């Protein structure tokens, strides 16, 4: 039949590619200055043509309008210090907190969410970051290390904890296959749930979307801020409700030393009656490149290191201590019911410079060594500002923070290995 541009996408997808859908695509591309995406169209097979048209239909090009208007929307508001729960107070109340946390775990109220949808471009491996082998004398994959950390709490509490693993289109199959091959590293398969996050287009600095194949737009995962809506879209909220999960501990794939579902952290957040808990470490240097916790217009918030003015960096609190000194390590405990309340709110979109593989005019795939364009992401740290209350919970850096971002140098495989060794982990 004849298609018109007004047809819902769901209908268009079921019919074969036709002249009119090509016309629709052209109109949409023209509106956003993206006509180059059809450069190879005439050389494509019918299936490839269909795939390309479908991707053009489905892609949200409006993100491109953000290029150039790069003033961060989040930078307005009055910033004041936030009080953190410091190590001495935590130690003094440790038994009480731990008991509260363990009892929440034993009654099934705690779930964990592993954010593993990122591309890990800085590490530069083609596999998902979690498949990276950091072992020295034996294989020790990042995923394996994280499961080992979680198993410590399973053993202590006697209860398995539901683990939700966020992947993306780019690494879903590799990730799920790997977990199966490795027998879920001894974890109970029924307690591991994979879900995929959405993708966003990647563009040149001039806002032209890259092609990664003649029939495929370059896309990348749309940032870790979409984890809760993706979890919801995957239908996993039912499982969360049925199992009575009230708290979700969200954590990054790359910190191999972190404590997951840490009973003391859970207990403190519950006892202090906060909407979210955030593990923090004292900055090791005033200029350390880490987001720090604060209040913005009296709401818990995070100032990114590039937004931290010299005045804020050097500000001190009433005790003469640095006022903005608590860096976040991407380990948060969210009260699930509050996430449902804020989930329809839109998070600010961040424009990030990245290395984006693309095909050049000759049709050759180029893997750039340096950033060559923009990706569009929402970030989990922007969710903190939507919560009413937050408990920054201090942890010892050398015991809980060994992120792997690079192969060597700062935050690398090397530095993480050294920290693991220091904590008695044999690799
Ligand atoms: P990073 O900010 O380090 O990003 O992710 P990345 O994309 O993995 O790494 P680079 O910058 O390309 O080297 C922090 C955490 O958020 C997850 C990552 O998997 C990691 O656990 N993440 C990031 C997602 O789950 N989805 C995303 O879209 C981005």
Tab-separated table of C-alpha atoms and ligand atoms in Angstrom:
chain	number	residue	atom	x	y	z
A	1	UNK	CA	0.000	0.000	0.000
A	2	UNK	CA	0.951	3.630	-0.220
A	3	UNK	CA	2.600	4.980	2.895
A	4	UNK	CA	2.330	8.511	4.166
A	5	UNK	CA	4.636	10.276	6.564
A	6	UNK	CA	1.865	10.424	9.132
A	7	UNK	CA	1.811	6.634	9.601
A	8	UNK	CA	2.909	5.484	13.041
A	9	UNK	CA	6.360	3.925	13.062
A	10	UNK	CA	4.977	0.598	14.234
A	11	UNK	CA	2.959	0.273	11.029
A	12	UNK	CA	5.764	1.414	8.737
A	13	UNK	CA	8.141	-1.120	10.194
A	14	UNK	CA	5.947	-4.024	9.179
A	15	UNK	CA	5.727	-3.082	5.500
A	16	UNK	CA	8.595	-3.342	3.070
A	17	UNK	CA	10.577	-0.251	2.202
A	18	UNK	CA	8.727	1.905	-0.282
A	19	UNK	CA	9.341	5.133	-2.155
A	20	UNK	CA	7.236	7.095	0.319
A	21	UNK	CA	9.188	6.030	3.388
A	22	UNK	CA	12.343	7.098	1.568
A	23	UNK	CA	10.619	10.430	0.997
A	24	UNK	CA	9.703	10.627	4.684
A	25	UNK	CA	13.277	9.876	5.648
A	26	UNK	CA	14.536	12.574	3.277
A	27	UNK	CA	12.185	15.102	4.840
A	28	UNK	CA	13.293	14.241	8.343
A	29	UNK	CA	16.974	14.339	7.366
A	30	UNK	CA	16.565	17.661	5.618
A	31	UNK	CA	14.971	19.151	8.691
A	32	UNK	CA	18.111	18.332	10.672
A	33	UNK	CA	20.714	18.817	7.904
A	34	UNK	CA	21.541	15.079	7.777
A	35	UNK	CA	20.997	14.285	4.075
A	36	UNK	CA	24.526	12.818	3.867
A	37	UNK	CA	23.232	9.725	5.665
A	38	UNK	CA	21.714	8.554	2.375
A	39	UNK	CA	25.020	8.907	0.545
A	40	UNK	CA	25.355	5.161	-0.085
A	41	UNK	CA	21.633	4.455	-0.354
A	42	UNK	CA	21.605	3.488	-4.040
A	43	UNK	CA	24.374	0.939	-3.516
A	44	UNK	CA	22.590	-0.903	-0.698
A	45	UNK	CA	20.709	-4.198	-0.809
A	46	UNK	CA	16.965	-4.108	-0.158
A	47	UNK	CA	17.439	-5.366	3.417
A	48	UNK	CA	20.109	-2.777	4.103
A	49	UNK	CA	17.919	-0.014	2.684
A	50	UNK	CA	15.124	-1.090	4.969
A	51	UNK	CA	17.418	-1.204	7.990
A	52	UNK	CA	18.744	2.275	7.307
A	53	UNK	CA	15.294	3.780	6.788
A	54	UNK	CA	14.063	2.162	9.956
A	55	UNK	CA	16.991	3.524	11.949
A	56	UNK	CA	16.346	7.003	10.557
A	57	UNK	CA	12.705	6.709	11.609
A	58	UNK	CA	13.586	5.603	15.109
A	59	UNK	CA	16.459	7.958	15.883
A	60	UNK	CA	15.825	11.074	17.915
A	61	UNK	CA	17.702	13.766	15.978
A	62	UNK	CA	16.589	16.567	18.286
A	63	UNK	CA	19.660	15.962	20.478
A	64	UNK	CA	21.729	17.556	17.693
A	65	UNK	CA	20.117	20.915	18.419
A	66	UNK	CA	22.036	20.926	21.687
A	67	UNK	CA	25.383	21.339	19.939
A	68	UNK	CA	26.593	24.913	20.317
A	69	UNK	CA	24.202	25.645	23.162
A	70	UNK	CA	26.754	23.986	25.374
A	71	UNK	CA	26.190	25.981	28.548
A	72	UNK	CA	25.356	23.357	31.117
A	73	UNK	CA	21.773	23.822	32.192
A	74	UNK	CA	22.667	22.586	35.641
A	75	UNK	CA	25.083	25.380	36.524
A	76	UNK	CA	22.568	27.790	38.021
A	77	UNK	CA	21.560	27.679	41.683
A	78	UNK	CA	23.120	28.552	45.018
A	79	UNK	CA	25.733	26.050	46.107
A	80	UNK	CA	26.336	25.330	49.793
A	81	UNK	CA	28.174	22.465	51.537
A	82	UNK	CA	26.411	19.213	52.432
A	83	UNK	CA	27.220	17.295	55.602
A	84	UNK	CA	28.678	13.849	55.062
A	85	UNK	CA	28.646	10.908	57.432
A	86	UNK	CA	32.364	10.676	58.231
A	87	UNK	CA	34.412	7.584	59.052
A	88	UNK	CA	34.600	8.113	62.864
A	89	UNK	CA	30.788	8.368	63.121
A	90	UNK	CA	30.372	5.345	60.881
A	91	UNK	CA	32.800	3.302	62.988
A	92	UNK	CA	31.034	4.362	66.193
A	93	UNK	CA	27.675	3.136	64.852
A	94	UNK	CA	28.925	0.310	62.674
A	95	UNK	CA	27.246	-2.580	64.528
A	96	UNK	CA	23.868	-0.894	64.556
A	97	UNK	CA	24.073	0.107	60.878
A	98	UNK	CA	25.293	-3.330	59.822
A	99	UNK	CA	22.459	-5.115	61.640
A	100	UNK	CA	19.857	-2.832	60.004
A	101	UNK	CA	21.430	-3.373	56.590
A	102	UNK	CA	21.663	-7.151	56.996
A	103	UNK	CA	18.070	-7.372	58.096
A	104	UNK	CA	16.973	-5.395	54.995
A	105	UNK	CA	18.992	-7.769	52.806
A	106	UNK	CA	17.605	-10.863	54.544
A	107	UNK	CA	14.059	-9.687	53.962
A	108	UNK	CA	14.820	-9.232	50.256
A	109	UNK	CA	14.522	-5.451	50.300
A	110	UNK	CA	17.812	-4.778	48.520
A	111	UNK	CA	18.687	-5.196	44.843
A	112	UNK	CA	21.864	-4.236	42.979
A	113	UNK	CA	22.244	-2.628	39.566
A	114	UNK	CA	25.466	-3.011	37.598
A	115	UNK	CA	25.946	-0.280	34.994
A	116	UNK	CA	27.757	-2.035	32.163
A	117	UNK	CA	26.323	-0.327	29.120
A	118	UNK	CA	29.306	1.975	28.565
A	119	UNK	CA	31.760	1.579	25.713
A	120	UNK	CA	34.912	1.748	27.819
A	121	UNK	CA	36.692	3.500	24.960
A	122	UNK	CA	39.546	4.685	27.151
A	123	UNK	CA	40.434	1.099	28.009
A	124	UNK	CA	40.376	0.372	24.304
A	125	UNK	CA	39.214	-3.241	24.298
A	126	UNK	CA	36.680	-4.482	21.756
A	127	UNK	CA	34.942	-6.579	24.387
A	128	UNK	CA	32.672	-5.256	27.131
A	129	UNK	CA	34.783	-3.744	29.926
A	130	UNK	CA	33.644	-6.407	32.382
A	131	UNK	CA	35.256	-9.090	30.211
A	132	UNK	CA	38.666	-7.505	30.670
A	133	UNK	CA	41.093	-9.902	32.332
A	134	UNK	CA	43.001	-8.148	35.116
A	135	UNK	CA	44.553	-11.382	36.367
A	136	UNK	CA	48.287	-11.883	36.765
A	137	UNK	CA	48.807	-15.541	37.616
A	138	UNK	CA	45.305	-16.681	36.652
A	139	UNK	CA	42.391	-15.179	34.750
A	140	UNK	CA	40.409	-12.664	36.812
A	141	UNK	CA	37.784	-10.859	34.807
A	142	UNK	CA	36.333	-7.555	36.026
A	143	UNK	CA	32.829	-9.092	36.127
A	144	UNK	CA	34.220	-11.978	38.166
A	145	UNK	CA	35.841	-9.607	40.663
A	146	UNK	CA	32.531	-7.765	41.112
A	147	UNK	CA	30.586	-10.979	41.651
A	148	UNK	CA	33.208	-12.057	44.228
A	149	UNK	CA	32.622	-8.766	46.062
A	150	UNK	CA	28.865	-9.277	46.029
A	151	UNK	CA	29.261	-12.898	47.182
A	152	UNK	CA	30.917	-11.637	50.389
A	153	UNK	CA	27.564	-10.105	51.346
A	154	UNK	CA	25.598	-13.135	50.143
A	155	UNK	CA	27.705	-15.256	52.488
A	156	UNK	CA	27.383	-12.828	55.382
A	157	UNK	CA	23.616	-12.437	55.050
A	158	UNK	CA	22.811	-15.950	53.838
A	159	UNK	CA	20.647	-14.430	51.103
A	160	UNK	CA	21.151	-14.010	47.343
A	161	UNK	CA	20.618	-10.452	46.093
A	162	UNK	CA	18.881	-9.723	42.797
A	163	UNK	CA	21.448	-8.252	40.410
A	164	UNK	CA	20.276	-6.227	37.412
A	165	UNK	CA	22.892	-5.783	34.706
A	166	UNK	CA	22.524	-2.931	32.229
A	167	UNK	CA	24.030	-3.559	28.810
A	168	UNK	CA	23.608	-1.791	25.474
A	169	UNK	CA	22.925	-2.869	21.894
A	170	UNK	CA	26.683	-2.889	21.380
A	171	UNK	CA	27.603	-5.335	24.122
A	172	UNK	CA	24.463	-7.198	25.165
A	173	UNK	CA	25.116	-10.489	23.380
A	174	UNK	CA	28.803	-10.549	24.307
A	175	UNK	CA	27.965	-9.853	27.963
A	176	UNK	CA	25.178	-12.381	28.368
A	177	UNK	CA	27.105	-15.085	26.499
A	178	UNK	CA	30.150	-14.488	28.680
A	179	UNK	CA	28.176	-14.758	31.929
A	180	UNK	CA	26.656	-18.044	30.725
A	181	UNK	CA	30.003	-19.459	29.604
A	182	UNK	CA	31.482	-18.587	32.989
A	183	UNK	CA	28.543	-20.140	34.810
A	184	UNK	CA	27.632	-16.752	36.281
A	185	UNK	CA	30.841	-16.983	38.345
A	186	UNK	CA	28.997	-19.107	40.860
A	187	UNK	CA	26.145	-16.657	41.349
A	188	UNK	CA	22.565	-17.979	41.144
A	189	UNK	CA	21.420	-17.524	37.565
A	190	UNK	CA	17.833	-16.765	38.652
A	191	UNK	CA	19.106	-13.728	40.492
A	192	UNK	CA	20.818	-12.108	37.489
A	193	UNK	CA	18.663	-10.026	35.110
A	194	UNK	CA	20.055	-8.327	32.017
A	195	UNK	CA	18.444	-5.292	30.417
A	196	UNK	CA	19.450	-2.998	27.560
A	197	UNK	CA	19.727	0.773	27.570
A	198	UNK	CA	18.770	3.079	24.697
A	199	UNK	CA	21.131	4.394	22.051
A	200	UNK	CA	21.766	7.957	20.799
A	201	UNK	CA	23.393	9.090	17.530
A	202	UNK	CA	27.038	10.235	17.481
A	203	UNK	CA	27.986	13.265	15.373
A	204	UNK	CA	30.897	15.375	14.113
A	205	UNK	CA	31.657	18.659	15.837
A	206	UNK	CA	29.485	20.271	13.135
A	207	UNK	CA	26.563	18.103	14.109
A	208	UNK	CA	26.663	15.673	11.174
A	209	UNK	CA	25.828	12.146	12.290
A	210	UNK	CA	28.529	9.594	11.439
A	211	UNK	CA	27.842	6.432	9.464
A	212	UNK	CA	29.489	3.354	10.913
A	213	UNK	CA	28.398	1.219	7.940
A	214	UNK	CA	26.983	2.430	4.625
A	215	UNK	CA	23.592	1.334	5.969
A	216	UNK	CA	24.030	2.172	9.644
A	217	UNK	CA	24.192	5.388	11.664
A	218	UNK	CA	26.879	5.513	14.338
A	219	UNK	CA	25.095	5.289	17.642
A	220	UNK	CA	26.284	4.856	21.195
A	221	UNK	CA	24.705	4.117	24.557
A	222	UNK	CA	22.867	7.221	25.777
A	223	UNK	CA	24.658	7.565	29.108
A	224	UNK	CA	24.199	5.975	32.510
A	225	UNK	CA	21.358	8.357	33.508
A	226	UNK	CA	18.812	6.256	31.672
A	227	UNK	CA	19.265	3.184	33.851
A	228	UNK	CA	15.991	3.432	35.744
A	229	UNK	CA	13.785	4.187	32.739
A	230	UNK	CA	15.520	1.361	30.832
A	231	UNK	CA	14.923	-0.995	33.756
A	232	UNK	CA	11.294	0.040	33.686
A	233	UNK	CA	10.971	-0.285	29.887
A	234	UNK	CA	12.424	-3.782	30.148
A	235	UNK	CA	9.476	-4.701	32.397
A	236	UNK	CA	11.679	-5.377	35.416
A	237	UNK	CA	9.739	-3.194	37.848
A	238	UNK	CA	7.220	-6.038	38.180
A	239	UNK	CA	9.951	-8.321	39.439
A	240	UNK	CA	11.140	-5.601	41.814
A	241	UNK	CA	7.635	-5.122	43.225
A	242	UNK	CA	6.865	-8.843	43.441
A	243	UNK	CA	10.061	-9.440	45.370
A	244	UNK	CA	9.549	-6.478	47.690
A	245	UNK	CA	12.784	-4.750	46.657
A	246	UNK	CA	12.823	-1.272	48.211
A	247	UNK	CA	16.436	-0.202	47.723
A	248	UNK	CA	18.640	-0.340	44.635
A	249	UNK	CA	22.417	-0.161	44.956
A	250	UNK	CA	23.665	1.158	41.620
A	251	UNK	CA	27.349	0.812	40.807
A	252	UNK	CA	29.818	1.143	37.935
A	253	UNK	CA	31.494	-1.770	36.223
A	254	UNK	CA	34.969	-0.333	36.584
A	255	UNK	CA	35.591	-0.075	40.337
A	256	UNK	CA	36.987	-3.513	41.159
A	257	UNK	CA	37.402	-2.759	44.855
A	258	UNK	CA	33.931	-1.524	45.646
A	259	UNK	CA	31.631	-3.050	48.217
A	260	UNK	CA	28.282	-3.913	46.677
A	261	UNK	CA	25.127	-4.052	48.822
A	262	UNK	CA	27.336	-3.036	51.734
A	263	UNK	CA	25.239	-3.726	54.861
A	264	UNK	CA	26.725	-0.811	56.804
A	265	UNK	CA	26.006	1.691	54.004
A	266	UNK	CA	22.472	0.333	53.576
A	267	UNK	CA	21.840	0.437	57.306
A	268	UNK	CA	23.098	4.013	57.596
A	269	UNK	CA	20.934	5.256	54.707
A	270	UNK	CA	17.854	3.553	56.173
A	271	UNK	CA	18.576	4.731	59.724
A	272	UNK	CA	19.148	8.308	58.596
A	273	UNK	CA	15.944	8.088	56.568
A	274	UNK	CA	17.371	9.454	53.285
A	275	UNK	CA	16.069	9.056	49.717
A	276	UNK	CA	19.517	8.139	48.466
A	277	UNK	CA	22.916	7.267	49.892
A	278	UNK	CA	26.104	8.137	48.015
A	279	UNK	CA	29.466	6.611	48.768
A	280	UNK	CA	32.118	9.317	48.764
A	281	UNK	CA	35.864	9.562	49.259
A	282	UNK	CA	37.885	12.568	50.415
A	283	UNK	CA	39.544	14.137	47.396
A	284	UNK	CA	43.253	13.355	47.249
A	285	UNK	CA	44.008	16.788	45.799
A	286	UNK	CA	41.946	20.012	45.515
A	287	UNK	CA	42.086	19.698	41.728
A	288	UNK	CA	41.249	16.009	41.519
A	289	UNK	CA	38.950	15.363	38.548
A	290	UNK	CA	35.983	14.051	40.441
A	291	UNK	CA	32.457	15.377	41.009
A	292	UNK	CA	31.880	16.554	44.591
A	293	UNK	CA	28.732	16.530	46.685
A	294	UNK	CA	27.024	19.757	47.655
A	295	UNK	CA	23.612	21.308	48.135
A	296	UNK	CA	22.229	23.310	45.227
A	297	UNK	CA	19.300	25.468	46.263
A	298	UNK	CA	19.111	23.169	49.281
A	299	UNK	CA	18.811	20.004	47.180
A	300	UNK	CA	21.534	17.371	47.249
A	301	UNK	CA	23.621	17.748	44.117
A	302	UNK	CA	27.001	17.091	42.543
A	303	UNK	CA	29.328	19.758	41.163
A	304	UNK	CA	31.423	18.381	38.337
A	305	UNK	CA	35.155	19.091	38.588
A	306	UNK	CA	35.030	21.364	35.531
A	307	UNK	CA	32.261	23.413	37.153
A	308	UNK	CA	34.149	23.835	40.421
A	309	UNK	CA	35.199	27.491	40.631
A	310	UNK	CA	38.412	28.404	42.536
A	311	UNK	CA	36.185	29.959	45.235
A	312	UNK	CA	34.326	26.687	45.768
A	313	UNK	CA	37.522	24.656	45.548
A	314	UNK	CA	39.152	26.704	48.309
A	315	UNK	CA	36.065	27.222	50.477
A	316	UNK	CA	36.225	25.865	54.047
A	317	UNK	CA	33.490	24.855	56.481
A	318	UNK	CA	33.107	26.020	60.096
A	319	UNK	CA	35.810	23.556	61.215
A	320	UNK	CA	38.253	24.934	58.668
A	321	UNK	CA	38.016	21.775	56.548
A	322	UNK	CA	37.579	21.962	52.742
A	323	UNK	CA	33.838	22.434	52.219
A	324	UNK	CA	33.549	20.592	48.888
A	325	UNK	CA	35.827	17.669	49.497
A	326	UNK	CA	33.640	14.586	49.067
A	327	UNK	CA	34.085	12.989	45.669
A	328	UNK	CA	31.466	10.585	44.366
A	329	UNK	CA	32.592	7.115	43.264
A	330	UNK	CA	29.442	6.041	41.432
A	331	UNK	CA	28.020	3.841	44.145
A	332	UNK	CA	24.534	4.975	45.146
A	333	UNK	CA	21.705	3.441	47.129
A	334	UNK	CA	18.364	4.698	45.814
A	335	UNK	CA	14.996	4.307	47.477
A	336	UNK	CA	13.087	2.645	44.664
A	337	UNK	CA	9.678	4.225	45.322
A	338	UNK	CA	11.159	7.709	44.961
A	339	UNK	CA	12.690	6.795	41.629
A	340	UNK	CA	9.253	5.897	40.331
A	341	UNK	CA	8.069	9.366	41.315
A	342	UNK	CA	10.813	11.190	39.443
A	343	UNK	CA	11.261	8.805	36.549
A	344	UNK	CA	9.282	10.848	34.048
A	345	UNK	CA	11.384	13.954	34.738
A	346	UNK	CA	13.858	14.660	31.989
A	347	UNK	CA	17.516	14.693	32.855
A	348	UNK	CA	19.812	17.326	31.300
A	349	UNK	CA	21.622	16.133	28.194
A	350	UNK	CA	25.420	16.273	28.268
A	351	UNK	CA	27.487	16.615	25.130
A	352	UNK	CA	30.723	14.648	25.415
A	353	UNK	CA	33.746	14.532	23.098
A	354	UNK	CA	34.634	10.941	22.214
A	355	UNK	CA	36.499	8.785	19.711
A	356	UNK	CA	33.853	7.648	17.263
A	357	UNK	CA	34.586	5.003	14.604
A	358	UNK	CA	33.120	5.929	11.208
A	359	UNK	CA	33.380	5.220	7.505
A	360	UNK	CA	35.096	7.862	5.424
A	361	UNK	CA	34.225	9.054	1.905
A	362	UNK	CA	35.973	6.037	0.392
A	363	UNK	CA	33.863	3.724	2.555
A	364	UNK	CA	36.804	2.686	4.759
A	365	UNK	CA	36.220	2.174	8.487
A	366	UNK	CA	38.314	4.618	10.525
A	367	UNK	CA	39.004	4.083	14.218
A	368	UNK	CA	40.242	7.477	15.418
A	369	UNK	CA	43.062	7.778	17.977
A	370	UNK	CA	41.778	11.125	19.230
A	371	UNK	CA	38.253	12.383	19.954
A	372	UNK	CA	36.579	13.318	16.691
A	373	UNK	CA	33.017	14.167	17.615
A	374	UNK	CA	30.200	14.284	20.097
A	375	UNK	CA	28.075	11.738	21.894
A	376	UNK	CA	24.954	12.646	23.842
A	377	UNK	CA	24.422	11.316	27.334
A	378	UNK	CA	22.330	11.702	30.421
A	379	UNK	CA	24.168	11.058	33.667
A	380	UNK	CA	23.196	9.288	36.867
A	381	UNK	CA	24.667	12.102	38.943
A	382	UNK	CA	21.890	14.390	37.701
A	383	UNK	CA	19.369	12.058	39.338
A	384	UNK	CA	20.713	13.001	42.760
A	385	UNK	CA	19.344	16.509	42.420
A	386	UNK	CA	15.871	15.126	41.908
A	387	UNK	CA	15.927	13.439	45.302
A	388	UNK	CA	14.939	15.360	48.416
A	389	UNK	CA	17.594	14.049	50.744
A	390	UNK	CA	20.955	12.355	50.341
A	391	UNK	CA	23.438	10.756	52.712
A	392	UNK	CA	27.047	11.217	51.572
A	393	UNK	CA	28.723	8.224	53.229
A	394	UNK	CA	32.496	8.362	53.520
A	395	UNK	CA	34.565	5.298	52.667
A	396	UNK	CA	38.289	4.688	52.761
A	397	UNK	CA	39.639	5.340	49.338
A	398	UNK	CA	42.355	2.691	49.430
A	399	UNK	CA	39.848	0.066	50.494
A	400	UNK	CA	36.929	0.819	48.176
A	401	UNK	CA	38.026	2.793	45.152
A	402	UNK	CA	40.033	1.227	42.347
A	403	UNK	CA	38.437	2.354	39.081
A	404	UNK	CA	39.720	1.025	35.780
A	405	UNK	CA	39.393	3.660	33.083
A	406	UNK	CA	42.752	3.320	31.289
A	407	UNK	CA	45.351	0.637	30.566
A	408	UNK	CA	48.172	2.430	32.389
A	409	UNK	CA	48.657	5.447	34.661
A	410	UNK	CA	45.892	7.031	36.737
A	411	UNK	CA	42.752	4.899	37.246
A	412	UNK	CA	44.193	2.034	35.269
A	413	UNK	CA	44.550	-1.723	35.219
A	414	UNK	CA	47.978	-1.187	36.833
A	415	UNK	CA	46.776	1.057	39.667
A	416	UNK	CA	43.795	-1.221	40.350
A	417	UNK	CA	46.043	-4.295	40.526
A	418	UNK	CA	48.245	-2.544	43.064
A	419	UNK	CA	45.239	-1.597	45.196
A	420	UNK	CA	43.800	-5.111	45.014
A	421	UNK	CA	47.146	-6.521	46.156
A	422	UNK	CA	47.203	-4.023	49.025
A	423	UNK	CA	43.810	-5.385	50.081
A	424	UNK	CA	45.002	-8.960	50.022
A	425	UNK	CA	43.363	-10.044	46.759
A	426	UNK	CA	45.518	-12.520	44.854
A	427	UNK	CA	45.388	-11.984	41.105
B	1	LIG	P1	32.185	6.005	32.098
B	1	LIG	O1	31.764	7.391	32.294
B	1	LIG	O2	33.550	5.634	32.568
B	1	LIG	O3	32.019	5.702	30.519
B	1	LIG	O4	31.103	5.052	32.732
B	1	LIG	P2	32.435	4.552	29.522
B	1	LIG	O5	31.681	4.927	28.323
B	1	LIG	O6	32.216	3.166	29.981
B	1	LIG	O7	34.009	4.708	29.346
B	1	LIG	P3	34.827	5.617	28.326
B	1	LIG	O8	34.605	7.030	28.766
B	1	LIG	O9	34.296	5.334	26.969
B	1	LIG	O10	36.250	5.166	28.499
B	1	LIG	C1	30.827	4.961	34.091
B	1	LIG	C2	29.901	3.785	34.282
B	1	LIG	O11	28.661	3.998	33.607
B	1	LIG	C3	28.397	2.952	32.691
B	1	LIG	C4	29.747	2.350	32.380
B	1	LIG	O12	29.614	1.027	31.912
B	1	LIG	C5	30.440	2.465	33.715
B	1	LIG	O13	30.020	1.440	34.581
B	1	LIG	N1	27.734	3.501	31.500
B	1	LIG	C6	28.264	4.561	30.864
B	1	LIG	C7	26.589	2.899	31.055
B	1	LIG	O14	26.118	1.900	31.627
B	1	LIG	N2	25.987	3.415	29.955
B	1	LIG	C8	26.463	4.479	29.293
B	1	LIG	O15	25.866	4.888	28.299
B	1	LIG	C9	27.638	5.072	29.760
